[in-house]
Amino acid sequence: MVFNSLPFVLFFLIFFFLYWFAFKGNYKLQNILVLGGSYFFYGWWDWRFLFLLIGVSALNFLLGIYIDKTESTARKKWLLYIGLLQGIGGLFVFKYFNFFVTSFIDAFAAINISLSIHTIRIILPLGISFYTFRTISYLLDVDRGKIKPCTDWVVFFSYVSFFPSLISGPIDRAGLLIPQLQKKREFDYEQAVDGFRQILWGLFKKLVVADNCATFTNEIFGNFESLPASSLLLGLFFYTIQIYADFSGYSDMAIGFARLIGFNITKNFDFPFFSQNIAEFWQRWHISLTSWLTDYVFTPLSIQFRDLGNRGLILAIMINFLIIGIWHGANWTFVLFGLLHGAYYIPLILRGKIFKKKKSLKGKLVPSFTEFRNMVGVFLMAMVGFVIFRADNISEAFGFYGKLFSSSMFSVPVISNRSGAVITMLFIIVLFVIEWLGKSNEYAIGDIGTRFSKPVRWGIYYLLVVTIFFFAATGKEFIYFQF
Amino acid sequence: MKKFLITILIFTLPLVLFSYLADRFLSDSLRQSRNGEFGVWNDIYGGKVSEDLLIYGGSRAWVHFDPQIMTDSLGISVYNIGLNGHNFFLQDLRHRLLLKYNEKPKIIIHAVDIMTLGKRADLFNLEQFLPYMTDDTAVANAIADYEGYDYLDYRLPLMRYSGKWKTVFSALKIRFGSKNYTPDRIKGYQGKDMTWNSDFEKAKEEIAEFRMDLDSATIREFEKYIRECREKDIQLIFVSPPEYIEGQLFVENYEEIMDVFRKFSRDFGVPYYDYTKDTMSFSKKYFYNSTHMNKLGAELFTRKLVTDLKRDKILRPI
């Protein structure tokens, strides 16, 4: 049940009316509805994994309470380790088991030792990477005393399975979402309208920009060996836009639906392609993941390695990005993707610029030449990285690079649907112009409500609706569902 | 909350109105098209297909039989209603609509090939049904089982146009553009001025051999259609146009399928002209892929066919 599907629309309509009419004023009943709705939403995909979700929620709920109750530091640690073992172990079994087994077999095969270890057929439970990170951060925060454990199981279970962000994030922290679940929620007209607006913007990004780009990226990446470099460059450009518009579009919708039921959840993207360097890019891209890793991996590691100076910082960054890479999936391509982005940081660290705050471009209508050059540079670095991200294996990625950096770069791109490519390019320009003009807002069109009169505002909404309706390229799943 | 719901309602009303009006506008515009499959459907619905001899079939009817050459040589009017990409199931829909809105033809030349009696799962070129599928239950029922349109596409106005911006642009062009254009299909035929492309080589790379499954329901319908033609006194002739020989060998059960047509021909006394082993089938220069002839090949083939038809005096006098 994806956001842009009829079953979800029907589900949400029923949910919305029950939530604000039948259970109005009673947040405990609303929480039960959130939990039931979330389980229905999740079970629609595969009800069997619902038991895993419930089991994970129950275990972490109890661990949180006992970690707080226990006086003994050693016992606290043990309880925390059980939680971490469950979280990381779950990811290992469902996501990485076969990857490690095959890598192990390949490594031994390289030294002529044949091992017969069998892989097992495992279906990856949808959203496991996202809800596991929620439960891990919850336990760590309880252990560190940053938050009090949640004693209301309905609230906690709802936090873990909160349907707007269950499948593809954002990865909400307990400190943000649980307090909202524990208090009365009043319907707020402005918040609901803003939620609707953000959903509309998310739909535009996903259906019009990302899905139209996907048509070309699938064609070009699928046949890259027989295409000239210019086509590959175009395909890579489309893919870079696709992955951004797809994931940020999904996040916009998730945030919008949450706002419609009175919740504010984590912002996940902050116009990353307007960044001035790669460090800023990662502060603005998939924010809920990168901030999670900064808090629970990078910061503790950099403290641990502080005596090593820049080398320690580089080590911490590389480990951090290795985890970012492998979080995306069990493939050496993701490992390499992470390491490449980690390596992008090295010049910044050596020049002492990693923590240097960049002058904000927010509110600036025209960037300076240097700012523009920096933005292009960041975009190109992201593009280069996405080759590995998109490839099925390392050799395919290098095959793509080999073909990309060749003399056919200057030929006319070969593409089957030229008019489609032109239209897609036009929408990319529209996306970037609107994002640039709206970069001071929470999301690009966030200020429409205050900036324009009602007729203009509604005119924009109607234009968006009609554009989405006629130009949507349907039938493509959200990229981040696979993670 | 009340304010929110009222706002949503007020916001939605113009969209509902727009969807009705836009649906009518787009469908009416497409019903004026003279291009592609729309052109043929519109001729059928408009009762403009009153020719003596009609060419039936799939894409191998569409690009292989030149009605002009046939008319010049045979002295009778000819129209090619070949339906690109579809098996007999939807060819039969076209046949039934033709009989409903037009005078029945005297003669049908049915281009038969290995695809005729199969049934594809997807609704190829699904845009062609847009202007008719909500108004004509025969169309809706025929295409309902294919993967293409959803439940709401048949029931809500404009819904089926979602994502079809190219068709919308075509509709706008038809409505506001010049009316003096030459249709791409002349009397339903479209000669392809093309040389051999890589379609066949790509197919061979993807699969070693191809097997075409026959659809038993389609075979029954085909038999019913032959009987109906006989009852309605429509002379039916089967023709299998040339097909590049390597393409024939690529299909594992090629001869088995063609035997079905040979049997139908024998059982029902339908004349059958099979050009699949003609010398043309051995030369790439007449084809743009293994199953479709280019304009050069199509014209030569049409001439050969009319010569053979005349030689055998097979056509009944009109």
mmCIF file of C-alpha atoms in Angstrom, chain A residues 141-442:
data_model
loop_
_atom_site.group_PDB
_atom_site.id
_atom_site.type_symbol
_atom_site.label_atom_id
_atom_site.label_comp_id
_atom_site.label_asym_id
_atom_site.label_seq_id
_atom_site.Cartn_x
_atom_site.Cartn_y
_atom_site.Cartn_z
ATOM 1 C CA ASP A 141 18.728 7.359 24.646
ATOM 2 C CA VAL A 142 17.120 5.608 27.602
ATOM 3 C CA ASP A 143 20.488 4.185 28.615
ATOM 4 C CA ARG A 144 22.137 7.592 28.380
ATOM 5 C CA GLY A 145 19.336 9.137 30.376
ATOM 6 C CA LYS A 146 18.354 11.445 27.533
ATOM 7 C CA ILE A 147 14.751 10.276 27.655
ATOM 8 C CA LYS A 148 12.566 8.492 30.150
ATOM 9 C CA PRO A 149 11.363 5.054 29.038
ATOM 10 C CA CYS A 150 7.876 4.839 27.654
ATOM 11 C CA THR A 151 5.569 2.925 29.989
ATOM 12 C CA ASP A 152 2.476 2.968 27.802
ATOM 13 C CA TRP A 153 2.797 0.060 25.415
ATOM 14 C CA VAL A 154 0.281 1.505 22.947
ATOM 15 C CA VAL A 155 2.350 4.674 22.682
ATOM 16 C CA PHE A 156 5.611 2.789 22.273
ATOM 17 C CA PHE A 157 4.266 0.298 19.762
ATOM 18 C CA SER A 158 2.755 3.220 17.840
ATOM 19 C CA TYR A 159 6.105 4.982 17.875
ATOM 20 C CA VAL A 160 7.869 1.954 16.364
ATOM 21 C CA SER A 161 5.215 1.340 13.726
ATOM 22 C CA PHE A 162 3.935 4.887 13.045
ATOM 23 C CA PHE A 163 2.563 4.320 9.546
ATOM 24 C CA PRO A 164 3.468 7.560 7.742
ATOM 25 C CA SER A 165 7.157 6.885 8.333
ATOM 26 C CA LEU A 166 7.196 3.114 8.870
ATOM 27 C CA ILE A 167 8.208 1.900 5.436
ATOM 28 C CA SER A 168 10.753 4.440 4.275
ATOM 29 C CA GLY A 169 11.366 6.839 7.115
ATOM 30 C CA PRO A 170 12.088 9.487 8.186
ATOM 31 C CA ILE A 171 13.712 7.713 11.123
ATOM 32 C CA ASP A 172 12.014 9.543 13.965
ATOM 33 C CA ARG A 173 13.642 9.688 17.369
ATOM 34 C CA ALA A 174 11.689 8.705 20.413
ATOM 35 C CA GLY A 175 12.340 12.123 21.927
ATOM 36 C CA LEU A 176 10.389 13.729 19.094
ATOM 37 C CA LEU A 177 7.506 11.352 18.471
ATOM 38 C CA ILE A 178 6.688 9.770 21.841
ATOM 39 C CA PRO A 179 5.874 13.082 23.596
ATOM 40 C CA GLN A 180 3.470 13.893 20.749
ATOM 41 C CA LEU A 181 1.784 10.520 21.216
ATOM 42 C CA GLN A 182 1.441 11.167 24.926
ATOM 43 C CA LYS A 183 -0.568 14.355 24.675
ATOM 44 C CA LYS A 184 -3.929 15.467 23.384
ATOM 45 C CA ARG A 185 -4.012 16.430 19.740
ATOM 46 C CA GLU A 186 -6.311 19.111 18.436
ATOM 47 C CA PHE A 187 -7.130 19.492 14.793
ATOM 48 C CA ASP A 188 -5.231 22.496 13.441
ATOM 49 C CA TYR A 189 -6.516 23.927 10.172
ATOM 50 C CA GLU A 190 -3.194 25.508 9.197
ATOM 51 C CA GLN A 191 -1.249 22.357 9.985
ATOM 52 C CA ALA A 192 -3.658 20.202 7.973
ATOM 53 C CA VAL A 193 -3.577 22.522 4.969
ATOM 54 C CA ASP A 194 0.205 22.606 5.170
ATOM 55 C CA GLY A 195 0.228 18.799 5.295
ATOM 56 C CA PHE A 196 -1.900 18.651 2.183
ATOM 57 C CA ARG A 197 0.393 21.104 0.415
ATOM 58 C CA GLN A 198 3.457 19.064 1.278
ATOM 59 C CA ILE A 199 1.784 15.876 0.051
ATOM 60 C CA LEU A 200 0.979 17.621 -3.216
ATOM 61 C CA TRP A 201 4.592 18.713 -3.589
ATOM 62 C CA GLY A 202 5.809 15.226 -2.739
ATOM 63 C CA LEU A 203 3.512 13.734 -5.361
ATOM 64 C CA PHE A 204 4.877 16.128 -7.962
ATOM 65 C CA LYS A 205 8.450 15.165 -7.122
ATOM 66 C CA LYS A 206 7.743 11.460 -7.061
ATOM 67 C CA LEU A 207 5.264 10.937 -9.899
ATOM 68 C CA VAL A 208 6.240 13.673 -12.307
ATOM 69 C CA VAL A 209 9.974 14.081 -11.792
ATOM 70 C CA ALA A 210 11.304 10.825 -10.320
ATOM 71 C CA ASP A 211 9.120 8.381 -12.217
ATOM 72 C CA ASN A 212 9.660 10.098 -15.550
ATOM 73 C CA CYS A 213 13.413 10.084 -14.908
ATOM 74 C CA ALA A 214 13.137 6.374 -14.067
ATOM 75 C CA THR A 215 11.891 5.598 -17.563
ATOM 76 C CA PHE A 216 15.210 6.803 -18.956
ATOM 77 C CA THR A 217 17.518 5.568 -16.234
ATOM 78 C CA ASN A 218 16.125 2.047 -16.556
ATOM 79 C CA GLU A 219 16.647 2.139 -20.302
ATOM 80 C CA ILE A 220 20.135 3.657 -20.153
ATOM 81 C CA PHE A 221 21.543 1.687 -17.224
ATOM 82 C CA GLY A 222 20.046 -1.481 -18.691
ATOM 83 C CA ASN A 223 21.832 -1.011 -22.013
ATOM 84 C CA PHE A 224 24.852 1.052 -21.051
ATOM 85 C CA GLU A 225 27.294 -1.212 -22.855
ATOM 86 C CA SER A 226 25.822 -0.374 -26.234
ATOM 87 C CA LEU A 227 25.251 3.349 -25.676
ATOM 88 C CA PRO A 228 27.593 6.311 -26.139
ATOM 89 C CA ALA A 229 29.027 8.118 -23.106
ATOM 90 C CA SER A 230 26.770 11.103 -23.722
ATOM 91 C CA SER A 231 23.706 8.875 -23.172
ATOM 92 C CA LEU A 232 25.298 7.480 -20.022
ATOM 93 C CA LEU A 233 25.919 10.970 -18.721
ATOM 94 C CA LEU A 234 22.310 11.873 -19.395
ATOM 95 C CA GLY A 235 21.156 8.671 -17.708
ATOM 96 C CA LEU A 236 23.334 9.383 -14.702
ATOM 97 C CA PHE A 237 22.001 12.912 -14.473
ATOM 98 C CA PHE A 238 18.431 11.578 -14.590
ATOM 99 C CA TYR A 239 19.257 8.958 -11.974
ATOM 100 C CA THR A 240 20.721 11.525 -9.588
ATOM 101 C CA ILE A 241 17.558 13.591 -9.900
ATOM 102 C CA GLN A 242 15.378 10.490 -9.710
ATOM 103 C CA ILE A 243 16.791 9.243 -6.451
ATOM 104 C CA TYR A 244 16.492 12.678 -4.877
ATOM 105 C CA ALA A 245 12.966 13.361 -6.144
ATOM 106 C CA ASP A 246 11.846 9.834 -5.290
ATOM 107 C CA PHE A 247 13.099 9.752 -1.740
ATOM 108 C CA SER A 248 12.506 13.380 -0.816
ATOM 109 C CA GLY A 249 9.080 13.167 -2.474
ATOM 110 C CA TYR A 250 8.239 10.161 -0.323
ATOM 111 C CA SER A 251 9.497 11.989 2.771
ATOM 112 C CA ASP A 252 7.348 15.021 1.912
ATOM 113 C CA MET A 253 4.307 12.786 1.652
ATOM 114 C CA ALA A 254 5.140 11.019 4.924
ATOM 115 C CA ILE A 255 5.533 14.351 6.718
ATOM 116 C CA GLY A 256 2.342 15.654 5.095
ATOM 117 C CA PHE A 257 0.235 12.654 6.159
ATOM 118 C CA ALA A 258 1.647 12.898 9.676
ATOM 119 C CA ARG A 259 0.684 16.566 9.800
ATOM 120 C CA LEU A 260 -2.852 15.728 8.711
ATOM 121 C CA ILE A 261 -3.231 13.666 11.884
ATOM 122 C CA GLY A 262 -1.554 16.236 14.066
ATOM 123 C CA PHE A 263 2.065 15.095 14.205
ATOM 124 C CA ASN A 264 5.291 16.823 13.277
ATOM 125 C CA ILE A 265 7.922 14.336 12.232
ATOM 126 C CA THR A 266 11.566 14.669 11.249
ATOM 127 C CA LYS A 267 12.567 16.705 8.233
ATOM 128 C CA ASN A 268 14.524 14.440 5.915
ATOM 129 C CA PHE A 269 15.846 16.675 3.125
ATOM 130 C CA ASP A 270 16.945 20.287 3.131
ATOM 131 C CA PHE A 271 17.688 21.095 -0.533
ATOM 132 C CA PRO A 272 20.915 19.041 -0.626
ATOM 133 C CA PHE A 273 21.877 20.043 -4.164
ATOM 134 C CA PHE A 274 22.325 23.647 -3.036
ATOM 135 C CA SER A 275 25.130 22.564 -0.708
ATOM 136 C CA GLN A 276 28.543 24.158 -0.879
ATOM 137 C CA ASN A 277 30.545 21.047 -0.083
ATOM 138 C CA ILE A 278 30.011 17.344 0.448
ATOM 139 C CA ALA A 279 29.870 17.669 4.240
ATOM 140 C CA GLU A 280 26.996 20.116 3.908
ATOM 141 C CA PHE A 281 25.373 17.798 1.358
ATOM 142 C CA TRP A 282 25.246 14.994 3.898
ATOM 143 C CA GLN A 283 23.825 17.351 6.513
ATOM 144 C CA ARG A 284 20.961 17.995 4.107
ATOM 145 C CA TRP A 285 20.476 14.541 2.534
ATOM 146 C CA HIS A 286 18.497 11.835 4.368
ATOM 147 C CA ILE A 287 18.887 13.945 7.487
ATOM 148 C CA SER A 288 17.179 11.498 9.818
ATOM 149 C CA LEU A 289 19.739 8.798 8.963
ATOM 150 C CA THR A 290 22.840 10.987 8.888
ATOM 151 C CA SER A 291 21.957 12.761 12.143
ATOM 152 C CA TRP A 292 21.247 9.350 13.712
ATOM 153 C CA LEU A 293 24.685 8.112 12.687
ATOM 154 C CA THR A 294 26.320 11.359 13.741
ATOM 155 C CA ASP A 295 24.837 11.001 17.225
ATOM 156 C CA TYR A 296 25.355 7.303 17.756
ATOM 157 C CA VAL A 297 28.401 6.460 15.620
ATOM 158 C CA PHE A 298 30.457 9.389 14.415
ATOM 159 C CA THR A 299 30.476 11.501 17.582
ATOM 160 C CA PRO A 300 31.378 8.616 19.943
ATOM 161 C CA LEU A 301 34.043 7.426 17.482
ATOM 162 C CA SER A 302 35.594 10.849 16.988
ATOM 163 C CA ILE A 303 35.802 11.210 20.775
ATOM 164 C CA GLN A 304 37.361 7.757 20.956
ATOM 165 C CA PHE A 305 39.916 8.620 18.258
ATOM 166 C CA ARG A 306 40.527 12.237 19.304
ATOM 167 C CA ASP A 307 44.148 11.559 20.236
ATOM 168 C CA LEU A 308 44.874 10.590 16.633
ATOM 169 C CA GLY A 309 44.138 14.080 15.300
ATOM 170 C CA ASN A 310 43.058 14.253 11.673
ATOM 171 C CA ARG A 311 43.747 10.559 11.207
ATOM 172 C CA GLY A 312 41.231 9.791 13.943
ATOM 173 C CA LEU A 313 38.675 12.043 12.301
ATOM 174 C CA ILE A 314 39.225 10.382 8.937
ATOM 175 C CA LEU A 315 38.858 6.967 10.540
ATOM 176 C CA ALA A 316 35.624 7.987 12.261
ATOM 177 C CA ILE A 317 34.255 9.412 9.020
ATOM 178 C CA MET A 318 35.190 6.307 7.039
ATOM 179 C CA ILE A 319 33.509 4.001 9.560
ATOM 180 C CA ASN A 320 30.470 6.270 9.620
ATOM 181 C CA PHE A 321 30.141 6.204 5.853
ATOM 182 C CA LEU A 322 30.829 2.509 5.679
ATOM 183 C CA ILE A 323 27.741 2.068 7.856
ATOM 184 C CA ILE A 324 25.749 4.537 5.741
ATOM 185 C CA GLY A 325 26.714 2.548 2.681
ATOM 186 C CA ILE A 326 25.929 -0.872 4.055
ATOM 187 C CA TRP A 327 22.701 0.373 5.656
ATOM 188 C CA HIS A 328 21.370 0.661 2.108
ATOM 189 C CA GLY A 329 21.843 -3.009 1.359
ATOM 190 C CA ALA A 330 23.901 -6.147 1.306
ATOM 191 C CA ASN A 331 26.135 -5.497 -1.641
ATOM 192 C CA TRP A 332 29.761 -4.491 -2.108
ATOM 193 C CA THR A 333 28.516 -1.604 -4.240
ATOM 194 C CA PHE A 334 27.003 0.002 -1.146
ATOM 195 C CA VAL A 335 30.232 -0.557 0.777
ATOM 196 C CA LEU A 336 32.131 1.188 -1.988
ATOM 197 C CA PHE A 337 29.525 3.932 -2.211
ATOM 198 C CA GLY A 338 29.973 4.643 1.494
ATOM 199 C CA LEU A 339 33.738 4.579 1.315
ATOM 200 C CA LEU A 340 33.762 6.902 -1.707
ATOM 201 C CA HIS A 341 31.682 9.468 0.138
ATOM 202 C CA GLY A 342 33.870 9.040 3.193
ATOM 203 C CA ALA A 343 36.892 9.679 0.980
ATOM 204 C CA TYR A 344 35.241 12.863 -0.329
ATOM 205 C CA TYR A 345 35.587 14.220 3.232
ATOM 206 C CA ILE A 346 39.351 13.736 3.443
ATOM 207 C CA PRO A 347 40.312 17.004 1.674
ATOM 208 C CA LEU A 348 37.850 18.886 3.892
ATOM 209 C CA ILE A 349 39.344 17.339 7.017
ATOM 210 C CA LEU A 350 42.906 18.015 5.930
ATOM 211 C CA ARG A 351 42.054 21.640 5.117
ATOM 212 C CA GLY A 352 40.235 21.988 8.434
ATOM 213 C CA LYS A 353 36.959 22.815 6.734
ATOM 214 C CA ILE A 354 34.780 19.955 7.861
ATOM 215 C CA PHE A 355 33.215 21.775 10.791
ATOM 216 C CA LYS A 356 33.437 25.242 9.253
ATOM 217 C CA LYS A 357 29.952 26.630 8.919
ATOM 218 C CA LYS A 358 29.171 27.710 5.372
ATOM 219 C CA LYS A 359 27.494 31.006 4.689
ATOM 220 C CA SER A 360 23.834 30.234 4.201
ATOM 221 C CA LEU A 361 22.377 30.707 0.747
ATOM 222 C CA LYS A 362 18.899 30.937 2.160
ATOM 223 C CA GLY A 363 17.173 34.099 1.034
ATOM 224 C CA LYS A 364 19.700 34.689 -1.718
ATOM 225 C CA LEU A 365 18.123 35.080 -5.150
ATOM 226 C CA VAL A 366 21.290 34.800 -7.266
ATOM 227 C CA PRO A 367 24.307 32.786 -6.108
ATOM 228 C CA SER A 368 27.828 34.106 -6.617
ATOM 229 C CA PHE A 369 30.014 32.366 -9.175
ATOM 230 C CA THR A 370 31.891 30.514 -6.424
ATOM 231 C CA GLU A 371 28.670 29.377 -4.798
ATOM 232 C CA PHE A 372 27.323 28.179 -8.112
ATOM 233 C CA ARG A 373 30.597 26.370 -8.887
ATOM 234 C CA ASN A 374 30.478 24.689 -5.483
ATOM 235 C CA MET A 375 26.902 23.529 -6.052
ATOM 236 C CA VAL A 376 27.822 22.078 -9.449
ATOM 237 C CA GLY A 377 30.842 20.401 -7.865
ATOM 238 C CA VAL A 378 28.714 18.761 -5.170
ATOM 239 C CA PHE A 379 26.200 17.632 -7.786
ATOM 240 C CA LEU A 380 28.948 16.071 -9.907
ATOM 241 C CA MET A 381 30.415 14.283 -6.883
ATOM 242 C CA ALA A 382 26.984 12.923 -6.042
ATOM 243 C CA MET A 383 26.515 11.820 -9.657
ATOM 244 C CA VAL A 384 29.812 9.925 -9.651
ATOM 245 C CA GLY A 385 28.821 8.149 -6.447
ATOM 246 C CA PHE A 386 25.403 7.162 -7.741
ATOM 247 C CA VAL A 387 26.959 5.032 -10.485
ATOM 248 C CA ILE A 388 28.074 2.612 -7.789
ATOM 249 C CA PHE A 389 24.800 2.989 -5.930
ATOM 250 C CA ARG A 390 22.791 2.025 -9.019
ATOM 251 C CA ALA A 391 25.017 -0.795 -10.287
ATOM 252 C CA ASP A 392 24.234 -4.427 -9.483
ATOM 253 C CA ASN A 393 27.871 -5.184 -8.753
ATOM 254 C CA ILE A 394 31.280 -3.547 -8.656
ATOM 255 C CA SER A 395 32.375 -4.730 -12.096
ATOM 256 C CA GLU A 396 29.211 -3.275 -13.627
ATOM 257 C CA ALA A 397 29.936 0.029 -11.898
ATOM 258 C CA PHE A 398 33.462 0.123 -13.278
ATOM 259 C CA GLY A 399 32.169 -0.955 -16.682
ATOM 260 C CA PHE A 400 29.859 2.056 -16.553
ATOM 261 C CA TYR A 401 32.706 4.376 -15.503
ATOM 262 C CA GLY A 402 34.897 2.999 -18.308
ATOM 263 C CA LYS A 403 32.194 3.685 -20.860
ATOM 264 C CA LEU A 404 31.302 7.048 -19.321
ATOM 265 C CA PHE A 405 34.763 8.566 -19.487
ATOM 266 C CA SER A 406 35.306 7.966 -23.176
ATOM 267 C CA SER A 407 35.449 10.054 -26.335
ATOM 268 C CA SER A 408 31.778 9.374 -27.153
ATOM 269 C CA MET A 409 30.967 11.832 -24.365
ATOM 270 C CA PHE A 410 30.782 14.518 -27.040
ATOM 271 C CA SER A 411 28.395 12.673 -29.347
ATOM 272 C CA VAL A 412 24.644 13.225 -29.535
ATOM 273 C CA PRO A 413 22.936 11.128 -26.851
ATOM 274 C CA VAL A 414 21.007 8.129 -28.138
ATOM 275 C CA ILE A 415 17.641 7.998 -26.457
ATOM 276 C CA SER A 416 14.448 6.278 -27.570
ATOM 277 C CA ASN A 417 11.882 8.807 -26.400
ATOM 278 C CA ARG A 418 13.192 12.276 -27.139
ATOM 279 C CA SER A 419 9.984 14.173 -26.459
ATOM 280 C CA GLY A 420 9.710 12.383 -23.125
ATOM 281 C CA ALA A 421 13.284 13.333 -22.270
ATOM 282 C CA VAL A 422 12.614 16.983 -23.122
ATOM 283 C CA ILE A 423 9.474 17.064 -20.968
ATOM 284 C CA THR A 424 11.328 15.376 -18.103
ATOM 285 C CA MET A 425 14.157 17.891 -18.393
ATOM 286 C CA LEU A 426 11.614 20.691 -18.307
ATOM 287 C CA PHE A 427 10.145 19.369 -15.071
ATOM 288 C CA ILE A 428 13.615 19.039 -13.563
ATOM 289 C CA ILE A 429 14.209 22.715 -14.320
ATOM 290 C CA VAL A 430 10.832 23.596 -12.780
ATOM 291 C CA LEU A 431 11.731 21.533 -9.703
ATOM 292 C CA PHE A 432 15.087 23.246 -9.263
ATOM 293 C CA VAL A 433 13.733 26.756 -9.833
ATOM 294 C CA ILE A 434 10.923 26.250 -7.301
ATOM 295 C CA GLU A 435 13.307 24.632 -4.826
ATOM 296 C CA TRP A 436 15.792 27.480 -5.210
ATOM 297 C CA LEU A 437 13.103 30.109 -4.679
ATOM 298 C CA GLY A 438 11.694 28.214 -1.726
ATOM 299 C CA LYS A 439 14.919 27.068 -0.117
ATOM 300 C CA SER A 440 14.292 29.095 3.050
ATOM 301 C CA ASN A 441 11.135 27.085 3.756
ATOM 302 C CA GLU A 442 10.648 23.720 5.365
#
